[in-house]
Tab-separated table of C-alpha atoms and ligand atoms in Angstrom:
chain	number	residue	atom	x	y	z
A	76	MET	CA	0.000	0.000	0.000
A	77	GLN	CA	1.347	3.388	-0.961
A	78	TYR	CA	0.438	6.493	1.041
A	79	ALA	CA	0.514	10.082	-0.114
A	80	THR	CA	2.716	12.484	1.794
A	81	ARG	CA	3.663	16.073	1.071
A	82	ASN	CA	6.068	14.952	-1.653
A	83	THR	CA	4.695	11.672	-2.989
A	84	GLN	CA	1.556	10.973	-4.946
A	85	TYR	CA	-0.928	8.231	-4.315
A	86	SER	CA	-1.451	6.466	-7.584
A	87	ALA	CA	-4.075	3.769	-6.843
A	88	ARG	CA	-7.510	4.123	-8.487
A	89	ALA	CA	-10.328	5.352	-6.286
A	90	PRO	CA	-12.829	2.596	-5.480
A	91	THR	CA	-15.803	4.657	-6.745
A	92	SER	CA	-16.543	6.233	-10.099
A	93	MET	CA	-16.715	9.692	-8.487
A	94	ASP	CA	-13.856	11.992	-9.522
A	95	ILE	CA	-13.265	13.223	-5.986
A	96	GLU	CA	-10.099	15.068	-6.999
A	97	SER	CA	-12.217	17.454	-9.064
A	98	PHE	CA	-13.796	18.617	-5.776
A	99	ILE	CA	-10.450	20.049	-4.638
A	100	SER	CA	-10.261	23.809	-5.264
A	101	PRO	CA	-8.911	24.277	-8.807
A	102	HIS	CA	-6.072	26.566	-7.709
A	103	LEU	CA	-4.861	23.909	-5.246
A	104	ARG	CA	-4.898	21.159	-7.856
A	105	GLN	CA	-2.365	23.117	-9.879
A	106	MET	CA	-0.351	24.380	-6.937
A	107	GLN	CA	3.288	23.351	-6.383
A	108	PRO	CA	3.844	21.942	-2.860
A	109	TYR	CA	6.175	23.737	-0.451
A	110	THR	CA	9.544	21.991	-0.264
A	111	PRO	CA	10.499	21.682	3.374
A	112	ILE	CA	13.819	20.237	4.561
A	113	VAL	CA	14.310	16.456	4.463
A	114	PRO	CA	13.636	15.115	7.979
A	115	PHE	CA	16.751	14.479	10.036
A	116	GLU	CA	16.057	10.762	10.561
A	117	VAL	CA	15.504	10.207	6.831
A	118	LEU	CA	18.743	11.982	5.941
A	119	SER	CA	20.690	10.114	8.554
A	120	LYS	CA	19.489	6.826	7.002
A	121	GLN	CA	20.231	8.053	3.467
A	122	LEU	CA	23.757	9.067	4.454
A	123	GLY	CA	24.336	5.949	6.539
A	124	ARG	CA	25.384	8.105	9.494
A	125	ASP	CA	24.141	8.291	13.036
A	126	PRO	CA	22.227	11.575	13.679
A	127	SER	CA	24.927	12.498	16.209
A	128	GLU	CA	27.510	12.472	13.384
A	129	ILE	CA	25.558	14.924	11.206
A	130	VAL	CA	26.410	18.613	11.225
A	131	LYS	CA	23.116	20.261	10.404
A	132	LEU	CA	23.715	23.714	8.925
A	133	ASP	CA	20.846	23.755	6.406
A	134	ALA	CA	17.801	25.263	8.166
A	135	ASN	CA	19.029	28.184	10.288
A	136	GLU	CA	18.146	26.423	13.499
A	137	ASN	CA	19.760	27.569	16.731
A	138	LEU	CA	22.283	24.826	17.479
A	139	TYR	CA	22.909	26.194	20.965
A	140	GLY	CA	19.425	24.992	21.904
A	141	PRO	CA	16.914	26.359	24.392
A	142	SER	CA	17.531	27.618	27.908
A	143	PRO	CA	17.612	24.834	30.528
A	144	ARG	CA	14.688	26.707	32.124
A	145	ALA	CA	12.573	25.985	29.024
A	146	LEU	CA	13.369	22.272	29.242
A	147	GLU	CA	12.516	22.213	32.945
A	148	ALA	CA	9.239	24.039	32.284
A	149	ILE	CA	8.186	21.405	29.744
A	150	ALA	CA	9.100	18.592	32.136
A	151	ARG	CA	7.070	20.256	34.904
A	152	CYS	CA	3.957	21.273	32.939
A	153	GLY	CA	1.358	18.782	34.036
A	154	ALA	CA	-1.913	19.718	32.375
A	155	LEU	CA	-1.378	18.219	28.937
A	156	HIS	CA	-4.925	16.794	28.893
A	157	ILE	CA	-6.349	20.352	29.036
A	158	TYR	CA	-6.570	22.660	26.006
A	159	PRO	CA	-4.302	25.715	25.998
A	160	ASP	CA	-5.634	29.151	26.989
A	161	PRO	CA	-7.130	30.465	23.713
A	162	ASP	CA	-6.332	34.023	24.811
A	163	GLN	CA	-2.652	33.105	25.304
A	164	THR	CA	-2.726	35.418	28.313
A	165	ALA	CA	0.486	34.391	30.084
A	166	LEU	CA	2.506	34.023	26.883
A	167	ARG	CA	1.361	37.363	25.477
A	168	GLU	CA	2.194	39.086	28.759
A	169	ALA	CA	5.683	37.576	28.774
A	170	ILE	CA	6.234	38.746	25.179
A	171	ALA	CA	4.771	42.184	25.960
A	172	ASP	CA	7.323	42.568	28.731
A	173	TYR	CA	10.104	41.447	26.360
A	174	ILE	CA	9.214	43.813	23.498
A	175	ASN	CA	7.978	46.595	25.733
A	176	LEU	CA	4.509	46.964	24.203
A	177	PRO	CA	1.041	46.195	25.600
A	178	ALA	CA	-0.151	42.596	25.149
A	179	ALA	CA	-3.124	43.944	23.154
A	180	HIS	CA	-0.775	44.282	20.153
A	181	ILE	CA	0.322	40.634	20.216
A	182	LEU	CA	-1.094	37.425	18.775
A	183	CYS	CA	0.820	34.129	18.963
A	184	GLY	CA	0.718	31.079	16.742
A	185	ALA	CA	2.436	27.829	15.844
A	186	GLY	CA	5.553	29.545	14.547
A	187	ALA	CA	5.833	32.732	12.524
A	188	ASP	CA	4.592	30.513	9.687
A	189	GLU	CA	1.112	30.411	11.219
A	190	ILE	CA	1.068	34.188	11.548
A	191	ILE	CA	2.035	34.511	7.865
A	192	ASP	CA	-0.945	32.308	7.065
A	193	ILE	CA	-3.345	34.257	9.286
A	194	VAL	CA	-2.277	37.543	7.699
A	195	GLY	CA	-2.640	36.069	4.199
A	196	ARG	CA	-6.122	34.711	4.909
A	197	ALA	CA	-7.285	37.902	6.620
A	198	PHE	CA	-6.187	40.374	3.971
A	199	VAL	CA	-6.185	38.660	0.632
A	200	GLN	CA	-9.182	37.604	-1.392
A	201	PRO	CA	-8.732	35.431	-4.498
A	202	GLY	CA	-7.403	37.674	-7.264
A	203	ASP	CA	-5.854	40.279	-4.916
A	204	ALA	CA	-2.117	40.546	-5.298
A	205	ILE	CA	0.692	39.712	-2.879
A	206	LEU	CA	4.045	41.374	-3.518
A	207	ASP	CA	7.170	39.336	-2.861
A	208	LEU	CA	10.817	40.435	-3.043
A	209	PRO	CA	12.809	37.377	-4.128
A	210	PRO	CA	15.196	35.833	-3.464
A	211	THR	CA	13.644	35.514	-0.034
A	212	PHE	CA	11.903	33.127	2.365
A	213	GLY	CA	9.769	30.682	0.329
A	214	MET	CA	6.793	30.772	2.693
A	215	TYR	CA	5.487	34.049	1.225
A	216	ARG	CA	5.090	32.560	-2.243
A	217	PHE	CA	3.538	29.474	-0.679
A	218	GLU	CA	0.988	31.611	1.194
A	219	SER	CA	0.199	33.503	-1.997
A	220	ASP	CA	-0.584	30.186	-3.719
A	221	ILE	CA	-2.721	28.958	-0.811
A	222	VAL	CA	-4.963	32.014	-0.768
A	223	ASN	CA	-5.133	32.072	-4.582
A	224	ALA	CA	-3.567	35.509	-4.769
A	225	ARG	CA	-1.992	36.989	-7.835
A	226	TYR	CA	1.721	36.625	-7.122
A	227	VAL	CA	3.722	39.723	-8.038
A	228	ALA	CA	7.511	39.624	-7.643
A	229	VAL	CA	9.902	42.558	-7.613
A	230	PRO	CA	13.324	40.888	-7.602
A	231	ARG	CA	16.043	42.266	-5.362
A	232	ARG	CA	19.124	43.790	-6.955
A	233	PRO	CA	22.219	41.572	-7.374
A	234	ASP	CA	23.477	42.738	-3.951
A	235	PHE	CA	20.041	41.785	-2.481
A	236	SER	CA	19.035	45.401	-1.776
A	237	LEU	CA	15.450	46.437	-2.524
A	238	ASP	CA	14.456	48.138	-5.762
A	239	LEU	CA	12.294	50.803	-4.126
A	240	ASP	CA	11.160	52.439	-7.362
A	241	ALA	CA	10.019	49.126	-8.814
A	242	ILE	CA	8.165	48.271	-5.588
A	243	ARG	CA	6.424	51.644	-5.602
A	244	GLU	CA	5.471	51.217	-9.218
A	245	ALA	CA	4.140	47.675	-8.605
A	246	VAL	CA	1.946	48.844	-5.707
A	247	LEU	CA	0.687	52.089	-7.226
A	248	ASN	CA	-0.049	50.614	-10.650
A	249	SER	CA	-1.639	47.434	-9.416
A	250	ASN	CA	-5.201	48.720	-9.849
A	251	ALA	CA	-4.462	49.705	-13.439
A	252	LYS	CA	-3.391	46.118	-13.989
A	253	GLY	CA	-6.737	44.879	-12.731
A	254	HIS	CA	-5.867	43.684	-9.249
A	255	THR	CA	-5.538	45.191	-5.791
A	256	LEU	CA	-2.135	44.770	-4.275
A	257	LYS	CA	-2.830	44.314	-0.592
A	258	LEU	CA	0.148	42.709	1.060
A	259	LEU	CA	3.909	43.042	0.817
A	260	PHE	CA	6.225	40.611	2.626
A	261	ILE	CA	9.691	41.780	3.631
A	262	ALA	CA	12.074	39.498	5.509
A	263	ASN	CA	14.236	41.796	7.618
A	264	PRO	CA	16.986	40.626	7.825
A	265	ASN	CA	16.423	38.750	4.604
A	266	ASN	CA	16.742	35.006	4.227
A	267	PRO	CA	18.909	33.802	2.362
A	268	ASP	CA	21.455	36.652	2.364
A	269	GLY	CA	21.113	38.292	5.790
A	270	SER	CA	20.747	41.967	4.747
A	271	LEU	CA	18.635	44.599	6.527
A	272	VAL	CA	16.343	47.248	5.039
A	273	SER	CA	17.238	50.759	6.222
A	274	ASP	CA	14.758	52.623	8.421
A	275	ASP	CA	14.467	55.361	5.792
A	276	ASP	CA	13.549	52.853	3.084
A	277	LEU	CA	11.066	51.184	5.391
A	278	ARG	CA	9.401	54.533	6.142
A	279	ARG	CA	9.079	55.161	2.408
A	280	LEU	CA	7.530	51.751	1.857
A	281	LEU	CA	5.085	52.286	4.705
A	282	GLU	CA	3.706	55.315	2.863
A	283	LEU	CA	2.415	52.988	0.153
A	284	PRO	CA	-1.235	51.867	0.294
A	285	ALA	CA	-0.479	48.239	1.261
A	286	LEU	CA	0.003	46.169	4.401
A	287	ILE	CA	3.674	45.458	5.068
A	288	ALA	CA	4.414	42.204	6.867
A	289	LEU	CA	7.917	42.718	8.190
A	290	ASP	CA	9.348	39.338	9.121
A	291	GLU	CA	11.901	39.784	11.901
A	292	ALA	CA	12.640	36.106	12.519
A	293	TYR	CA	16.388	36.862	12.745
A	294	ILE	CA	16.356	40.412	14.116
A	295	ASP	CA	17.941	39.398	17.436
A	296	PHE	CA	21.200	38.534	15.656
A	297	SER	CA	21.361	41.968	14.021
A	298	ASP	CA	22.487	45.308	15.381
A	299	HIS	CA	18.957	46.741	14.965
A	300	PRO	CA	16.479	46.697	17.882
A	301	GLY	CA	13.597	45.788	15.543
A	302	HIS	CA	10.431	47.564	14.524
A	303	ALA	CA	7.777	46.157	16.867
A	304	GLY	CA	7.266	49.629	18.401
A	305	TRP	CA	6.486	51.074	14.970
A	306	VAL	CA	3.043	49.423	14.946
A	307	ARG	CA	1.937	52.251	17.242
A	308	ASP	CA	2.581	54.716	14.401
A	309	TYR	CA	1.719	52.627	11.354
A	310	ASP	CA	-1.603	50.815	11.053
A	311	ASN	CA	-0.316	49.140	7.892
A	312	LEU	CA	2.675	47.473	9.586
A	313	VAL	CA	2.752	43.943	10.981
A	314	VAL	CA	5.930	42.629	12.614
A	315	LEU	CA	6.528	38.877	12.743
A	316	ARG	CA	8.790	37.214	15.300
A	317	THR	CA	9.636	33.663	16.294
A	318	PHE	CA	11.027	31.588	19.144
A	319	SER	CA	12.622	29.219	16.601
A	320	LYS	CA	15.832	31.178	16.110
A	321	LEU	CA	16.524	33.319	19.181
A	322	ALA	CA	15.203	30.848	21.752
A	323	GLY	CA	16.157	27.582	20.018
A	324	LEU	CA	12.581	26.257	20.052
A	325	ALA	CA	11.995	25.532	16.335
A	326	GLY	CA	10.686	22.040	17.098
A	327	LEU	CA	7.981	23.370	19.419
A	328	ARG	CA	6.561	25.912	16.929
A	329	VAL	CA	5.984	29.251	18.641
A	330	GLY	CA	5.905	32.618	16.926
A	331	TYR	CA	3.989	35.859	17.176
A	332	GLY	CA	2.864	38.908	15.309
A	333	VAL	CA	2.796	42.497	16.553
A	334	PHE	CA	-0.114	44.467	15.096
A	335	SER	CA	-1.989	47.717	15.377
A	336	PRO	CA	-5.236	47.297	17.370
A	337	ARG	CA	-7.315	48.053	14.261
A	338	ILE	CA	-5.978	44.936	12.569
A	339	ILE	CA	-5.575	42.495	15.419
A	340	GLN	CA	-9.250	42.387	16.387
A	341	HIS	CA	-10.047	40.791	13.019
A	342	LEU	CA	-7.154	38.352	13.099
A	343	TRP	CA	-8.357	36.849	16.375
A	344	LYS	CA	-11.588	35.879	14.576
A	345	ILE	CA	-9.861	33.591	12.087
A	346	LYS	CA	-7.076	32.178	14.214
A	347	GLN	CA	-7.297	28.511	15.217
A	348	PRO	CA	-8.088	28.767	18.952
A	349	TYR	CA	-5.524	26.374	20.438
A	350	THR	CA	-2.101	27.220	19.080
A	351	PRO	CA	0.597	27.345	20.379
A	352	SER	CA	0.374	24.143	22.419
A	353	VAL	CA	0.607	24.069	26.211
A	354	ALA	CA	4.176	22.703	26.079
A	355	ALA	CA	5.244	25.307	23.522
A	356	SER	CA	3.752	28.158	25.563
A	357	VAL	CA	5.359	27.203	28.880
A	358	ALA	CA	8.711	26.684	27.171
A	359	ALA	CA	8.506	30.069	25.442
A	360	ILE	CA	7.590	31.850	28.689
A	361	ALA	CA	10.478	30.163	30.533
A	362	ALA	CA	12.860	30.987	27.662
A	363	LEU	CA	11.943	34.671	27.901
A	364	SER	CA	12.472	34.635	31.671
A	365	ASP	CA	16.112	33.616	31.112
A	366	ARG	CA	17.351	36.851	29.538
A	367	ASP	CA	20.984	36.115	30.421
A	368	TYR	CA	20.833	32.873	28.459
A	369	LEU	CA	19.248	34.595	25.439
A	370	ARG	CA	21.829	37.372	25.485
A	371	ASP	CA	24.682	34.911	25.868
A	372	THR	CA	23.426	32.723	23.006
A	373	VAL	CA	23.150	35.721	20.685
A	374	ARG	CA	26.653	36.821	21.663
A	375	ARG	CA	28.086	33.355	20.967
A	376	ILE	CA	26.270	33.005	17.635
A	377	VAL	CA	27.359	36.434	16.422
A	378	ALA	CA	30.979	35.740	17.455
A	379	GLU	CA	30.895	32.360	15.718
A	380	ARG	CA	29.339	33.936	12.623
A	381	GLU	CA	32.272	36.302	12.294
A	382	ARG	CA	34.820	33.496	12.842
A	383	LEU	CA	33.039	31.373	10.222
A	384	ARG	CA	32.938	34.306	7.803
A	385	ALA	CA	36.667	34.946	8.117
A	386	SER	CA	37.497	31.237	7.644
A	387	LEU	CA	35.256	30.868	4.577
A	388	GLN	CA	36.591	34.037	3.031
A	389	GLU	CA	40.184	32.879	3.536
A	390	LEU	CA	39.594	29.907	1.241
A	391	GLY	CA	39.760	32.346	-1.657
A	392	TRP	CA	36.937	30.786	-3.686
A	393	LEU	CA	33.876	31.765	-1.667
A	394	ARG	CA	32.389	35.263	-1.543
A	395	VAL	CA	30.571	35.635	1.753
A	396	TYR	CA	27.761	38.198	1.912
A	397	PRO	CA	27.449	40.528	4.912
A	398	SER	CA	24.882	39.020	7.263
A	399	GLN	CA	22.971	40.204	10.322
A	400	THR	CA	21.578	36.737	11.034
A	401	ASN	CA	22.624	33.257	12.169
A	402	PHE	CA	23.564	32.183	8.624
A	403	LEU	CA	25.909	33.170	5.812
A	404	LEU	CA	25.251	33.134	2.093
A	405	CYS	CA	28.329	32.155	0.072
A	406	ARG	CA	28.795	32.589	-3.665
A	407	ILE	CA	31.230	30.216	-5.317
A	408	ASP	CA	33.920	31.674	-7.547
A	409	THR	CA	33.889	28.751	-9.961
A	410	ALA	CA	37.183	29.650	-11.626
A	411	GLN	CA	39.005	29.424	-8.271
A	412	ALA	CA	36.971	26.557	-6.746
A	413	PRO	CA	38.437	23.046	-6.299
A	414	GLY	CA	38.329	21.103	-9.591
A	415	ALA	CA	36.019	18.494	-8.079
A	416	LEU	CA	33.291	21.128	-7.849
A	417	ARG	CA	33.445	21.790	-11.577
A	418	ALA	CA	33.539	18.174	-12.673
A	419	SER	CA	29.927	17.182	-13.298
A	420	GLY	CA	28.591	20.320	-14.997
A	421	ALA	CA	25.809	20.559	-12.380
A	422	PRO	CA	25.276	23.991	-10.744
A	423	PRO	CA	28.267	24.738	-8.470
A	424	GLY	CA	26.063	25.273	-5.401
A	425	LYS	CA	24.532	21.854	-5.841
A	426	GLN	CA	27.940	20.220	-6.267
A	427	LEU	CA	29.226	21.864	-3.100
A	428	LYS	CA	26.149	20.805	-1.155
A	429	LEU	CA	26.523	17.192	-2.338
A	430	ALA	CA	30.257	17.168	-1.655
A	431	LEU	CA	29.704	18.370	1.922
A	432	GLN	CA	26.948	15.837	2.390
A	433	GLN	CA	29.545	13.102	1.961
A	434	TYR	CA	31.171	14.434	5.139
A	435	GLY	CA	27.824	14.432	6.936
A	436	ILE	CA	27.627	18.237	6.714
A	437	LEU	CA	24.323	19.700	5.513
A	438	VAL	CA	24.102	23.143	3.916
A	439	ARG	CA	21.279	24.691	1.893
A	440	TYR	CA	21.333	24.934	-1.880
A	441	PHE	CA	18.599	26.840	-3.763
A	442	ASP	CA	17.796	25.735	-7.289
A	443	LYS	CA	16.699	29.280	-8.173
A	444	ASP	CA	17.768	32.060	-10.503
A	445	GLY	CA	20.600	34.094	-9.055
A	446	LEU	CA	21.412	31.493	-6.410
A	447	ARG	CA	22.700	28.490	-8.395
A	448	ASP	CA	26.310	29.261	-7.520
A	449	CYS	CA	25.446	29.840	-3.857
A	450	VAL	CA	25.028	27.854	-0.686
A	451	ARG	CA	23.642	29.087	2.620
A	452	VAL	CA	25.378	27.916	5.773
A	453	SER	CA	23.830	28.229	9.237
A	454	VAL	CA	26.106	29.330	12.043
A	455	GLY	CA	26.649	26.433	14.423
A	456	ARG	CA	28.867	25.827	17.414
A	457	PRO	CA	32.661	26.164	17.118
A	458	GLU	CA	33.043	22.407	16.543
A	459	HIS	CA	30.603	22.641	13.603
A	460	THR	CA	32.662	25.442	12.043
A	461	ASP	CA	35.800	23.330	12.522
A	462	ALA	CA	34.208	20.269	10.861
A	463	LEU	CA	32.971	22.370	7.928
A	464	MET	CA	36.331	24.052	7.402
A	465	ALA	CA	38.224	20.733	7.617
A	466	ALA	CA	35.944	19.295	4.918
A	467	LEU	CA	36.353	22.352	2.681
A	468	HIS	CA	40.150	22.267	3.024
A	469	GLU	CA	40.227	18.545	2.267
A	470	MET	CA	38.073	19.105	-0.816
A	471	ALA	CA	40.723	21.404	-2.270
A	472	GLY	CA	43.032	18.393	-2.527
A	473	TRP	CA	40.511	16.102	-4.284
B	265	PLP	C1	12.463	34.765	7.359
B	265	PLP	C2	11.828	33.629	8.098
B	265	PLP	N1	10.643	33.817	8.685
B	265	PLP	C3	10.030	32.840	9.364
B	265	PLP	C4	10.608	31.589	9.487
B	265	PLP	C5	9.857	30.494	10.169
B	265	PLP	O1	9.678	30.767	11.507
B	265	PLP	P1	8.883	29.743	12.411
B	265	PLP	O2	9.801	28.596	12.721
B	265	PLP	O3	8.554	30.536	13.624
B	265	PLP	O4	7.661	29.318	11.665
B	265	PLP	C6	11.838	31.332	8.892
B	265	PLP	C7	12.440	29.999	8.997
B	265	PLP	O5	13.475	29.661	8.503
B	265	PLP	C8	12.458	32.377	8.165
B	265	PLP	O6	13.627	32.189	7.550
């Protein structure tokens, strides 16, 4: 018996003559599925390596892990047979204290991903447009497909900066093109390169007649305090945050959005009532109570990022982009790269990813325009940097 999963298709004939697939919304039948990372256990089997031998630098997780207080809180939380508080009172108060804004501005979900989905469903009707600024986080395109929006892309410049004039033009002329452009996603800092939008540029964008969802998943690793406080001045700004990166809780799925009161009242109406889970909420609250641990983790990650950058740059065949996050985007200078990476004719980024995989080191390759000679490497612990650099040096002698 074969079962369908996200990436496989069930091929057996249905037992009735009814064409049940035709009942699925037409836009979903044509939609491309989101490509998430390959699960750890599956990869470990594929590579024939124990999970403990794998250096996982492909998904921007926080390899320093959560505060011990978060782990203790999960172990202690007893009431797992009771639904979570749908008002998220304790969690929202803990976040309010952390970001220094009233809890009335905050709504939490199962990761920033759920907030992206709530915003998409609340603002966009089929045929409205969503503006995306690729290359960037793939979830925005995915959300656009789910809500059957018209997907409008204004590509970033080669250095990943925003083309403000083109964005302005896309928003202001959208009605003339027969659709209403409602929502603009900006990852700040951006994934996959790690660059920040300047405050001046953001102010200019906020003057446009569109909602800006500013995704600050990585803001804690940057030298900017973030824009959560700006929602008091801009009704059309939404700031997204997550516990996955800063607090090392990606597996528990907790994120939040910061909104103006005029927006948030409507979002509560469409949010599933019981996310995040009880375990996720108590862990997130405990993580926020351990400010020293959070500060220390950020300090260690930023220090390791700069050590990793210097080591990669020293190789002489990788151009490392400036990054304000816990990852580095590297462009391969093919002429200087080890011969083994030019052998098969496949895109250089893919060859580097596959070569590192043989050492049990996972990095992210994007099969997308402008990124085929790039890989993205998450910042790990010092021993992860050492393993990566040893593999890269060895490769030069292949
Ligand atoms: C820019 C950006 N936003 C959001 C997320 C997802 O956050 P969460 O784990 O809270 O859903 C990611 C994950 O990699 C990301 O890169």
